[in-house]
Tab-separated table of C-alpha atoms and ligand atoms in Angstrom:
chain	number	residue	atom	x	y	z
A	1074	UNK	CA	117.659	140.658	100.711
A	1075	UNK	CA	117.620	137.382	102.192
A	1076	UNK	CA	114.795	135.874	103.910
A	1077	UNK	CA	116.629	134.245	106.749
A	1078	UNK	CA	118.582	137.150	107.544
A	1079	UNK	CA	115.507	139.050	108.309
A	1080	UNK	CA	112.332	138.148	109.997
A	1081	UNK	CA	109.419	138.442	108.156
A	1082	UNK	CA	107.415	140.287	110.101
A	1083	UNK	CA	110.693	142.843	110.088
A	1084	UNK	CA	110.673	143.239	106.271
A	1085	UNK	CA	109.542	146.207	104.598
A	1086	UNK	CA	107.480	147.513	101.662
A	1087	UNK	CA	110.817	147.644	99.032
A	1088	UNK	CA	109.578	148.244	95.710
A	1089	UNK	CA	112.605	148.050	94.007
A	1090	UNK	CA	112.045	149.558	90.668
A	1091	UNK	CA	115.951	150.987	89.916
A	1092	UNK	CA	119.166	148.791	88.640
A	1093	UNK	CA	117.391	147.777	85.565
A	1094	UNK	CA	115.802	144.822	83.967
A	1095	UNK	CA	116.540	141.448	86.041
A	1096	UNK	CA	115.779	139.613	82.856
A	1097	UNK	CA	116.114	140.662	79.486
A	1098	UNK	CA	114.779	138.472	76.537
A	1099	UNK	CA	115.872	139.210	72.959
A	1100	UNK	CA	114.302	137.746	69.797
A	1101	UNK	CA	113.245	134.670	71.272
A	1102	UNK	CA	112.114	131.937	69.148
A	1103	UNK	CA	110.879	128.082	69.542
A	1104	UNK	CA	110.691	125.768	66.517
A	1105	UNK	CA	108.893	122.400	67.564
A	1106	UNK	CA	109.831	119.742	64.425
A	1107	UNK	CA	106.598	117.362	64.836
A	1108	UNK	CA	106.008	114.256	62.213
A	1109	UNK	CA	108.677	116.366	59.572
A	1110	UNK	CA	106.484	119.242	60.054
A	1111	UNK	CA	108.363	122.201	61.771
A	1112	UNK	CA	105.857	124.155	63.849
A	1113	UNK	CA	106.776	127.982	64.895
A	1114	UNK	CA	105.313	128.401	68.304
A	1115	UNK	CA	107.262	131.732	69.408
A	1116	UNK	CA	108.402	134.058	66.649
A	1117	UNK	CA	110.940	136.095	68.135
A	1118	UNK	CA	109.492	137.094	71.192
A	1119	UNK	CA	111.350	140.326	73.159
A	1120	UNK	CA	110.799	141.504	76.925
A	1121	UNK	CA	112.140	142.735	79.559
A	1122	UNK	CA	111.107	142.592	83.584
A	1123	UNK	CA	112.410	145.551	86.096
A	1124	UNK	CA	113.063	143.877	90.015
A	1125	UNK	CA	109.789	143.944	92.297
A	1126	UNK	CA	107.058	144.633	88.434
A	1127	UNK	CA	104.706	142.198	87.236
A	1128	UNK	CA	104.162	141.733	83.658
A	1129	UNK	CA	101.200	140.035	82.373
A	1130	UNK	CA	101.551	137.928	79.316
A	1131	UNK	CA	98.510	137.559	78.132
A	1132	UNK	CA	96.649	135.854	75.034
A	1133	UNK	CA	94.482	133.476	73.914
A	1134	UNK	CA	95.077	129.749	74.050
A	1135	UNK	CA	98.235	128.404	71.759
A	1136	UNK	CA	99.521	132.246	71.243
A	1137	UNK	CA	102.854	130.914	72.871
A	1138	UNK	CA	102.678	132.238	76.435
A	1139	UNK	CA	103.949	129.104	77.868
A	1140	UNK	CA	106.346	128.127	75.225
A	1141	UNK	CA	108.171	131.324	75.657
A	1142	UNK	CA	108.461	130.932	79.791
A	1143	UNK	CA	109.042	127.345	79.423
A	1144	UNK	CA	112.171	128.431	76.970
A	1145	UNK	CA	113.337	130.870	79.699
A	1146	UNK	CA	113.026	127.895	82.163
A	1147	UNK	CA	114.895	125.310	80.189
A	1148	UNK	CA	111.370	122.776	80.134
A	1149	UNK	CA	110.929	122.356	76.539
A	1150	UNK	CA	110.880	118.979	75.551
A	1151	UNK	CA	113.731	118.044	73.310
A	1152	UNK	CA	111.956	118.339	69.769
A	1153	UNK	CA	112.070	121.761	70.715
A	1154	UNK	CA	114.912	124.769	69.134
A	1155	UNK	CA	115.362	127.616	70.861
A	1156	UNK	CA	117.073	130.754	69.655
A	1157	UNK	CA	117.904	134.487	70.585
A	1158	UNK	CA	118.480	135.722	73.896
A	1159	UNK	CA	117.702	135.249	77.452
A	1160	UNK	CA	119.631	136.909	80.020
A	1161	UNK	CA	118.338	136.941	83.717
A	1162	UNK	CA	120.926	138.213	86.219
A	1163	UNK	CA	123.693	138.802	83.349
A	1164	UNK	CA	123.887	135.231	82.353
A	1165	UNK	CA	122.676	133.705	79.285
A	1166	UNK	CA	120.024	131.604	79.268
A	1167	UNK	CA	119.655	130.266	76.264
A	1168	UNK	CA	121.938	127.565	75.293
A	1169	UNK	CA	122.647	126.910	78.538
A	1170	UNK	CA	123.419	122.512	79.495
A	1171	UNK	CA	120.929	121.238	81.258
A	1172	UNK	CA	123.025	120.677	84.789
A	1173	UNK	CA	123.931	124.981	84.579
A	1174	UNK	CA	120.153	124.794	83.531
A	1175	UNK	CA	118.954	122.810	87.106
A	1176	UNK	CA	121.160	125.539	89.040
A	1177	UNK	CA	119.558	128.471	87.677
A	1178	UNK	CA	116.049	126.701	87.721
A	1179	UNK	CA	114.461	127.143	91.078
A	1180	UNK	CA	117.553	129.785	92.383
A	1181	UNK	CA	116.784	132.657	90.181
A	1182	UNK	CA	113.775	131.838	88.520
A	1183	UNK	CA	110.964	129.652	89.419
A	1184	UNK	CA	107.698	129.072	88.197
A	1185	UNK	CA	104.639	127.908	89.463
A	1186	UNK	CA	101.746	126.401	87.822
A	1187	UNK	CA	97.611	126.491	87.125
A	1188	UNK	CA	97.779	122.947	88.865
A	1189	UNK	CA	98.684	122.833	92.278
A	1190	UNK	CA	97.555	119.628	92.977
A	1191	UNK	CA	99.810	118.321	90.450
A	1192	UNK	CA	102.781	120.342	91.277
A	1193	UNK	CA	102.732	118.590	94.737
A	1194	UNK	CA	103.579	115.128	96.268
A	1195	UNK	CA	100.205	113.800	97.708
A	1196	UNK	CA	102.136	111.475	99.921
A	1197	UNK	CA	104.507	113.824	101.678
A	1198	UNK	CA	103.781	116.237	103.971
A	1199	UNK	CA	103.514	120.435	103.077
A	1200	UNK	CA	106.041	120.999	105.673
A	1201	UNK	CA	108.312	117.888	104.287
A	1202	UNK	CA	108.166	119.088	101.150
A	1203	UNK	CA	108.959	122.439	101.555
A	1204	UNK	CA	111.844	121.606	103.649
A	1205	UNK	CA	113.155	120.292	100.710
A	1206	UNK	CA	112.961	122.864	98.881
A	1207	UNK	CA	114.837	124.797	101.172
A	1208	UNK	CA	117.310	122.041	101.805
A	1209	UNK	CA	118.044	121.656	97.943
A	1210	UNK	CA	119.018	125.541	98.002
A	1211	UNK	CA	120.968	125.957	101.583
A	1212	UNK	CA	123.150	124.118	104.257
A	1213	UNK	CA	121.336	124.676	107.127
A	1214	UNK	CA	120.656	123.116	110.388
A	1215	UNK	CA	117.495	120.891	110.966
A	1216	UNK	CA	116.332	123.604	112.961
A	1217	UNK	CA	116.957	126.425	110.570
A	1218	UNK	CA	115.061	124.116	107.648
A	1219	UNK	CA	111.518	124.122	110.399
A	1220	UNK	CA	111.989	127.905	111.107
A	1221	UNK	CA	111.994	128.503	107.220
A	1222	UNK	CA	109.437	126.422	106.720
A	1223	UNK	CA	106.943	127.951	108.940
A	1224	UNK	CA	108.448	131.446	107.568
A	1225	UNK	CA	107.612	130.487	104.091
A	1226	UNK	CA	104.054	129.270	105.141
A	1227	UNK	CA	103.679	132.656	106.331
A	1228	UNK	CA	105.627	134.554	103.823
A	1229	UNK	CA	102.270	132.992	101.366
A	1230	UNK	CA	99.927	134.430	104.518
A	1231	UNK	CA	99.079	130.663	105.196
A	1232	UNK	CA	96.317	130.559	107.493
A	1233	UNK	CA	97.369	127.952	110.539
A	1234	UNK	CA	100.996	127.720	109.276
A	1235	UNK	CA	101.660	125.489	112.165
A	1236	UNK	CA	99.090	123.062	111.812
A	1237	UNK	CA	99.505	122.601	107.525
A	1238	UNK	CA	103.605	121.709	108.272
A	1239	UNK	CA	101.724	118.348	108.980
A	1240	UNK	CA	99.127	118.054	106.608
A	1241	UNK	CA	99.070	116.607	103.258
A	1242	UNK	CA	97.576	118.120	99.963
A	1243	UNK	CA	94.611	116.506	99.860
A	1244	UNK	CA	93.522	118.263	103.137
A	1245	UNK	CA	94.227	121.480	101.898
A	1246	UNK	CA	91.995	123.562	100.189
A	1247	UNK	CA	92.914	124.193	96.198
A	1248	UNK	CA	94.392	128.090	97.542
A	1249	UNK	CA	95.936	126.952	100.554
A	1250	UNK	CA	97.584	124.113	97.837
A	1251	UNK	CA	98.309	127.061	95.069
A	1252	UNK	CA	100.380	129.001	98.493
A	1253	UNK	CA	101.952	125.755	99.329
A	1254	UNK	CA	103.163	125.375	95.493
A	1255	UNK	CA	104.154	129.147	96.096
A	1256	UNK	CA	106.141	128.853	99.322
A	1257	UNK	CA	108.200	125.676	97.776
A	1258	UNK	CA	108.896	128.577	94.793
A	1259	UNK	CA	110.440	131.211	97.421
A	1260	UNK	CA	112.432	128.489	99.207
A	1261	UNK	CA	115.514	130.283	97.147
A	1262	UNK	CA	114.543	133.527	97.028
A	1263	UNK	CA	114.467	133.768	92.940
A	1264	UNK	CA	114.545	137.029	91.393
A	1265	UNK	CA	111.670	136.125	88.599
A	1266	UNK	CA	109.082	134.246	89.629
A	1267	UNK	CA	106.963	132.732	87.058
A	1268	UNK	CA	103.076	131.898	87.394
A	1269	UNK	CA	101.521	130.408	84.653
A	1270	UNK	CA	98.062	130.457	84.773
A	1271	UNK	CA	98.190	129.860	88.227
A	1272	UNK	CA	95.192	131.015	89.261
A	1273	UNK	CA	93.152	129.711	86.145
A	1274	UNK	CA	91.876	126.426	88.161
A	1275	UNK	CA	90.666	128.927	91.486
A	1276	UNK	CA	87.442	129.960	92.493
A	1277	UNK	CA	87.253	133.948	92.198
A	1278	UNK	CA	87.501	134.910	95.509
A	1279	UNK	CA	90.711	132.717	96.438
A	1280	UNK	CA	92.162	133.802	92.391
A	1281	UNK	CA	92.034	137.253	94.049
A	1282	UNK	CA	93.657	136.464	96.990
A	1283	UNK	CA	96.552	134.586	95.260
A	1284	UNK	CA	97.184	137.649	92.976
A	1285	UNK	CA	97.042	140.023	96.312
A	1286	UNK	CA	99.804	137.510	97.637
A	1287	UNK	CA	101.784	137.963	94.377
A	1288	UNK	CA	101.620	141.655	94.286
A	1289	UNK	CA	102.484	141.853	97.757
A	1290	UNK	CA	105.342	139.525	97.254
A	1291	UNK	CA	106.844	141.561	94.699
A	1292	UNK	CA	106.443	144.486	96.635
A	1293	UNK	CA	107.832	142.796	99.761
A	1294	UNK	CA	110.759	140.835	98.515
A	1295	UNK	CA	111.577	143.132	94.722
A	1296	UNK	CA	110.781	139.500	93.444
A	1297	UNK	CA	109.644	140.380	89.712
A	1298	UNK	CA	106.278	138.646	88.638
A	1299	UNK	CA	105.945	137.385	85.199
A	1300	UNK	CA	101.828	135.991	85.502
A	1301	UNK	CA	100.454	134.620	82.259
A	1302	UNK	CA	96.921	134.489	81.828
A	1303	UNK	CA	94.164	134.304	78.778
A	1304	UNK	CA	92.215	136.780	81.222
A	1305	UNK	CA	92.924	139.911	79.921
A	1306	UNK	CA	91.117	141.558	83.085
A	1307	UNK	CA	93.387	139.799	85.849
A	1308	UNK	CA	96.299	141.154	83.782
A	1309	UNK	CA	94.706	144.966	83.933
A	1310	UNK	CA	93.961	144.810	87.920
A	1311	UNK	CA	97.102	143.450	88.818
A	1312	UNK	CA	99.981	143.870	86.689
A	1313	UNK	CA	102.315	146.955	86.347
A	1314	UNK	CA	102.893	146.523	82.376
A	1315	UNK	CA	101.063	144.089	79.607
A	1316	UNK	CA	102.595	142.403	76.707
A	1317	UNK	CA	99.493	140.378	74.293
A	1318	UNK	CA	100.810	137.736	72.574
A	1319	UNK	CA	99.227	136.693	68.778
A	1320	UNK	CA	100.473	133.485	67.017
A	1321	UNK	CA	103.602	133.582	68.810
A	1322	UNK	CA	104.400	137.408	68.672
A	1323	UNK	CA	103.926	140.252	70.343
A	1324	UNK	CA	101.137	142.483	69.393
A	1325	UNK	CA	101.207	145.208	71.931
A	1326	UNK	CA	103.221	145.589	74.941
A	1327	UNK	CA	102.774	148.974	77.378
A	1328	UNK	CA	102.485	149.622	81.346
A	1329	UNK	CA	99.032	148.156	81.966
A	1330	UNK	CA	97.295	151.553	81.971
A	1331	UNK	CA	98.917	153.364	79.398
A	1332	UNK	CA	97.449	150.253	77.455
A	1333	UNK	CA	94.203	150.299	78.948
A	1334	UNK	CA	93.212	153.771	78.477
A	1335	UNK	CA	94.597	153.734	74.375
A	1336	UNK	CA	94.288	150.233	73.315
A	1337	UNK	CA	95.787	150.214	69.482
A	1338	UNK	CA	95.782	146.966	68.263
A	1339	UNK	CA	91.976	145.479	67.097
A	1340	UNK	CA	93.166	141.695	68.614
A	1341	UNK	CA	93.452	143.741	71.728
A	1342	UNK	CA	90.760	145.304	71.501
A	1343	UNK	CA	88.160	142.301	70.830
A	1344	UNK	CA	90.064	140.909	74.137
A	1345	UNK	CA	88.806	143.873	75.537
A	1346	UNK	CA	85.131	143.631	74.295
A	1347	UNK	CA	85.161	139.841	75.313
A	1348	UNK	CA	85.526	140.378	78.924
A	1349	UNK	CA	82.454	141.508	79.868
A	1350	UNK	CA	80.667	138.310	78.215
A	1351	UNK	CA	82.897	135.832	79.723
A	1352	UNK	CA	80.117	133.922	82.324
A	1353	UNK	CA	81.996	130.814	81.789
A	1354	UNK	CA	83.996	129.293	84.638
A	1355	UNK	CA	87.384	130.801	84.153
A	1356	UNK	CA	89.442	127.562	83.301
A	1357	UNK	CA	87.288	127.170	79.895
A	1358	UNK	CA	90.306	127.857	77.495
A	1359	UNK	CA	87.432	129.331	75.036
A	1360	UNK	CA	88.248	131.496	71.924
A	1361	UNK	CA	86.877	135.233	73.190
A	1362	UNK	CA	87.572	136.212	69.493
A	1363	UNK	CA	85.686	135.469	66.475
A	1364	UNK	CA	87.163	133.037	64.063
A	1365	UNK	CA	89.921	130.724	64.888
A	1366	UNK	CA	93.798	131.147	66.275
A	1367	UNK	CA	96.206	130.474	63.467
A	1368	UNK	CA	97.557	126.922	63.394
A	1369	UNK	CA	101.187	127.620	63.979
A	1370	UNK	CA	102.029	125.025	61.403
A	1371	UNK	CA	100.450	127.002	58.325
A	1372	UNK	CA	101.973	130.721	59.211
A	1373	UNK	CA	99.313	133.265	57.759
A	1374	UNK	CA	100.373	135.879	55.285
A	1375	UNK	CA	101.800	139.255	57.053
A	1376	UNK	CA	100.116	140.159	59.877
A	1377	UNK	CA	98.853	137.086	61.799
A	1378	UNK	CA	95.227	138.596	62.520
A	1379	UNK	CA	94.542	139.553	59.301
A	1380	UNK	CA	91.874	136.455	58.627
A	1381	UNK	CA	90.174	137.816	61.486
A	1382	UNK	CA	90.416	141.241	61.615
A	1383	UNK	CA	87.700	143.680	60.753
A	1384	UNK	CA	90.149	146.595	59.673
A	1385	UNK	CA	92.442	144.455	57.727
A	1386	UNK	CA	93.258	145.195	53.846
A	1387	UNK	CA	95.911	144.788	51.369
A	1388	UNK	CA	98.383	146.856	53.675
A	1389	UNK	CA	98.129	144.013	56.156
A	1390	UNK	CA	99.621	141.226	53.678
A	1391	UNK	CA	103.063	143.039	54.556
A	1392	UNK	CA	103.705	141.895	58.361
A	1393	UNK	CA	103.600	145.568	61.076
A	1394	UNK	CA	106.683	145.185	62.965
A	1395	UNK	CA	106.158	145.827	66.695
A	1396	UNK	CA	106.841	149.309	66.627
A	1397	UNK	CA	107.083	151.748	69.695
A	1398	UNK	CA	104.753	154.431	68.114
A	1399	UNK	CA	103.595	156.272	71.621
A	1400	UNK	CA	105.891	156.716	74.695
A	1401	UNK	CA	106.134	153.512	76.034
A	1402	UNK	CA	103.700	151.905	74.025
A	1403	UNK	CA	103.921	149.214	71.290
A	1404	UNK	CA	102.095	147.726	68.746
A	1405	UNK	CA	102.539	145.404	66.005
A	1406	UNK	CA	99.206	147.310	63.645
A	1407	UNK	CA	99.145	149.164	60.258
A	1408	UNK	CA	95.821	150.378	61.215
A	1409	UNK	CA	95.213	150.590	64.496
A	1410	UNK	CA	92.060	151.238	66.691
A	1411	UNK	CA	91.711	154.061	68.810
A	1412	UNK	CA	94.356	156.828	68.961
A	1413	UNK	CA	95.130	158.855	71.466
A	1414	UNK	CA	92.214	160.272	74.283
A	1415	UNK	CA	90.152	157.212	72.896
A	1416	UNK	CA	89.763	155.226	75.926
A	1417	UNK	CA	88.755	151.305	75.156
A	1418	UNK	CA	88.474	150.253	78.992
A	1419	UNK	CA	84.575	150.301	79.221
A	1420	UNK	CA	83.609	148.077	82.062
A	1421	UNK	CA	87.442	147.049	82.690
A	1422	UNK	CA	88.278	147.680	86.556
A	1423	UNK	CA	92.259	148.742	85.531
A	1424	UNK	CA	94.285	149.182	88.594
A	1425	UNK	CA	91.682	148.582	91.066
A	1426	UNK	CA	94.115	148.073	93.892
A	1427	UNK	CA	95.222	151.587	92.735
A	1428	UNK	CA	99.096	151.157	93.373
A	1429	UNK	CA	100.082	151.197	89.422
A	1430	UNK	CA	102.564	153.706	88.685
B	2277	ADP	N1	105.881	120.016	72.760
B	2277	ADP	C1	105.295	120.603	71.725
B	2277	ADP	N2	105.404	120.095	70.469
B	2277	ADP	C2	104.816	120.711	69.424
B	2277	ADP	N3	104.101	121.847	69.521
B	2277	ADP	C3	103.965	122.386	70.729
B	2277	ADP	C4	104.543	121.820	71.908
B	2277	ADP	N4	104.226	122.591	72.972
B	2277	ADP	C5	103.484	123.614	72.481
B	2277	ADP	N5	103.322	123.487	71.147
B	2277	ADP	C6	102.563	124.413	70.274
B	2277	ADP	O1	103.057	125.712	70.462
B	2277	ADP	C7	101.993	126.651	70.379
B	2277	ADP	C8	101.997	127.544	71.593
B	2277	ADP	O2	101.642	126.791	72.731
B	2277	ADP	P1	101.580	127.392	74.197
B	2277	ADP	O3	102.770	128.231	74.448
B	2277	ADP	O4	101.374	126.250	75.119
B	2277	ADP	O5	100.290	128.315	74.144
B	2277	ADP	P2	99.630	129.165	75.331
B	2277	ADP	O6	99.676	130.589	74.879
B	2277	ADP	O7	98.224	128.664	75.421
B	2277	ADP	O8	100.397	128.926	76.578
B	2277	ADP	C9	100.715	125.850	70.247
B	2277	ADP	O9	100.334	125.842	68.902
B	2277	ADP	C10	101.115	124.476	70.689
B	2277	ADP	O10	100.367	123.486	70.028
B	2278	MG	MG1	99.745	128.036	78.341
């Protein structure tokens, strides 16, 4: 569907679900090599995102959430190796030169940061720097760029769209900035659209209303919504399906409730127990768990929670494959918590918009 073909306030509710996964990523790794030392930051990561979803990736700090989108998005620094597979509108990511790279960046996928004030230009405009956004992706008139402009600003439910075309960041407020940083995103209509924490740095109120805009954007426009977060109960409100991410792997991965109600592995599970003591302002990247993340340059012994995990004996020295034990649920556990009619969602608001499926 393209934007400028129809108006906005002429687009409907789509919730394109059918046609299959828009991006497919397959064994995924990331080696960093830092001072001779070789550092595994994503261990062969697999996922796939269906047209108009939202996955949550979610984790604690340095569990390779953003290594593993940054991969997909060709911003890895040099010192970094990829491998495996990455295919987003049947072309390979992974591998891909840099210039192919800049052509797919921003058209098909785009991502959008926990910084908005940093992802912008303080000295230029909002409306002169989405226009170029929207130049860089179409030959239009001068006209057609202010008509998308405005569009966009209301696409993002800007309030006063007309007024912040001539503002400048600094006047905006830090969720009129995040929309800003999301309108320059849709200037190309991508099919995945990437937030990384994007909401970490907001106040509660406007992180709700940012993840109502991106829920309503992927039911609007079938744009799928890949949000990362270490807030495991952002991930349950809002997204359709949850993957947790351990030490650069995947621990458990189901659709949000399914995952919610029958929670199998324990890291999950003492994310889980966390939330409700969390009184800290949101952007403190604290450990919820007790004991330490593994330092991805000393790998631990099979199964990466084991020095922290309650329920862990000699079984656990042999590394659980992510295994899809229940219908649609996976977990990476030999013994897992729980089991099935044992919900683990105590004072966890799943769903509260009540539109997962
Ligand atoms: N450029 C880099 N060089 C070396 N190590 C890196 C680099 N970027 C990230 N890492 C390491 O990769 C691991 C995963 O990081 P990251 O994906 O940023 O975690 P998060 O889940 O918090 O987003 C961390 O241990 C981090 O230190
Ligand atoms: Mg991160």
């Amino acid at each position: 569907m393209s934007l400028l073909r129809t108006p906005v306030d002429q687009l409907q509710p789509t919730a394109v679900t059918d046609g299959g996964p828009v991006l497919s990523v397959d064994d995924l790794r990331v080696t960093f090599t830092r001072h001779g030392r070789r550092i595994h930051a994503v261990k062969g990561v697999s996922f796939e995102v269906q047209r108009g979803r939202m996955l949550a990736i979610i984790g604690e700090s340095g569990s390779g959430k953003s290594v593993t989108v940054r991969a997909l998005m060709g911003l890895l620094p040099p010192s970094a190796q990829v491998s495996g597979s990455a295919v987003l509108d049947g072309r390979q990511l992974v591998g891909m030169s840099d210039k192919q790279m800049r052509q797919v960046r921003g058209m098909k996928i785009s991502m959008i940061f926990q910084d908005p004030a940093r992802s912008l230009n303080p000295t230029m405009s909002v409306g002169a720097q989405i226009s170029e956004a929207v130049r860089t992706h179409q030959q239009v008139s001068r006209q057609q760029v202010a008509d998308r402009v405005l569009e966009l600003l209301r696409l993002v439910r800007m309030p006063a769209p007309e007024k912040r075309v001539h503002q400048f960041p600094h006047q905006l407020s830090g969720g009129m900035r995040q929309r800003v940083v999301i309108a320059i995103a849709l200037a190309s209509e991508p099919d995945v659209l990437i937030a990384d924490e994007a909401t970490t740095a907001l106040d509660v109120t406007t992180q709700a209303q940012i993840m109502d805009l991106l829920v309503d954007l992927r039911e609007r426009l079938g744009t799928a919504v890949v949000m990362i977060s270490h807030d495991l109960g952002l991930a349950a409100s809002y997204a359709d399906e949850v993957m947790v991410m351990y030490a650069g792997q995947v621990v458990e991965r189901a659709p949000t409730q399914t995952l919610f109600s029958n929670v199998r592995m324990p890291y999950t599970q003492a994310l889980v127990e966390a939330i409700p003591q969390i009184a800290h302002p949101s952007h403190t990247l604290l450990s919820v768990v007790g004991g330490h993340p593994p330092d991805p340059s000393h790998p631990v012994q099979g199964c990466p929670f084991r020095p922290r995990c309650a329920r862990a004996d000699d079984d656990c020295l042999a590394a659980p494959p992510l295994t899809m034990h229940e219908p649609d649920h996976a977990y990476a556990c030999w013994h897992p918590v729980g089991g099935p009619g044992t919900p683990a969602t105590a004072g966890l608001a799943v769903g509260h918009r009540g539109d997962m499926s």
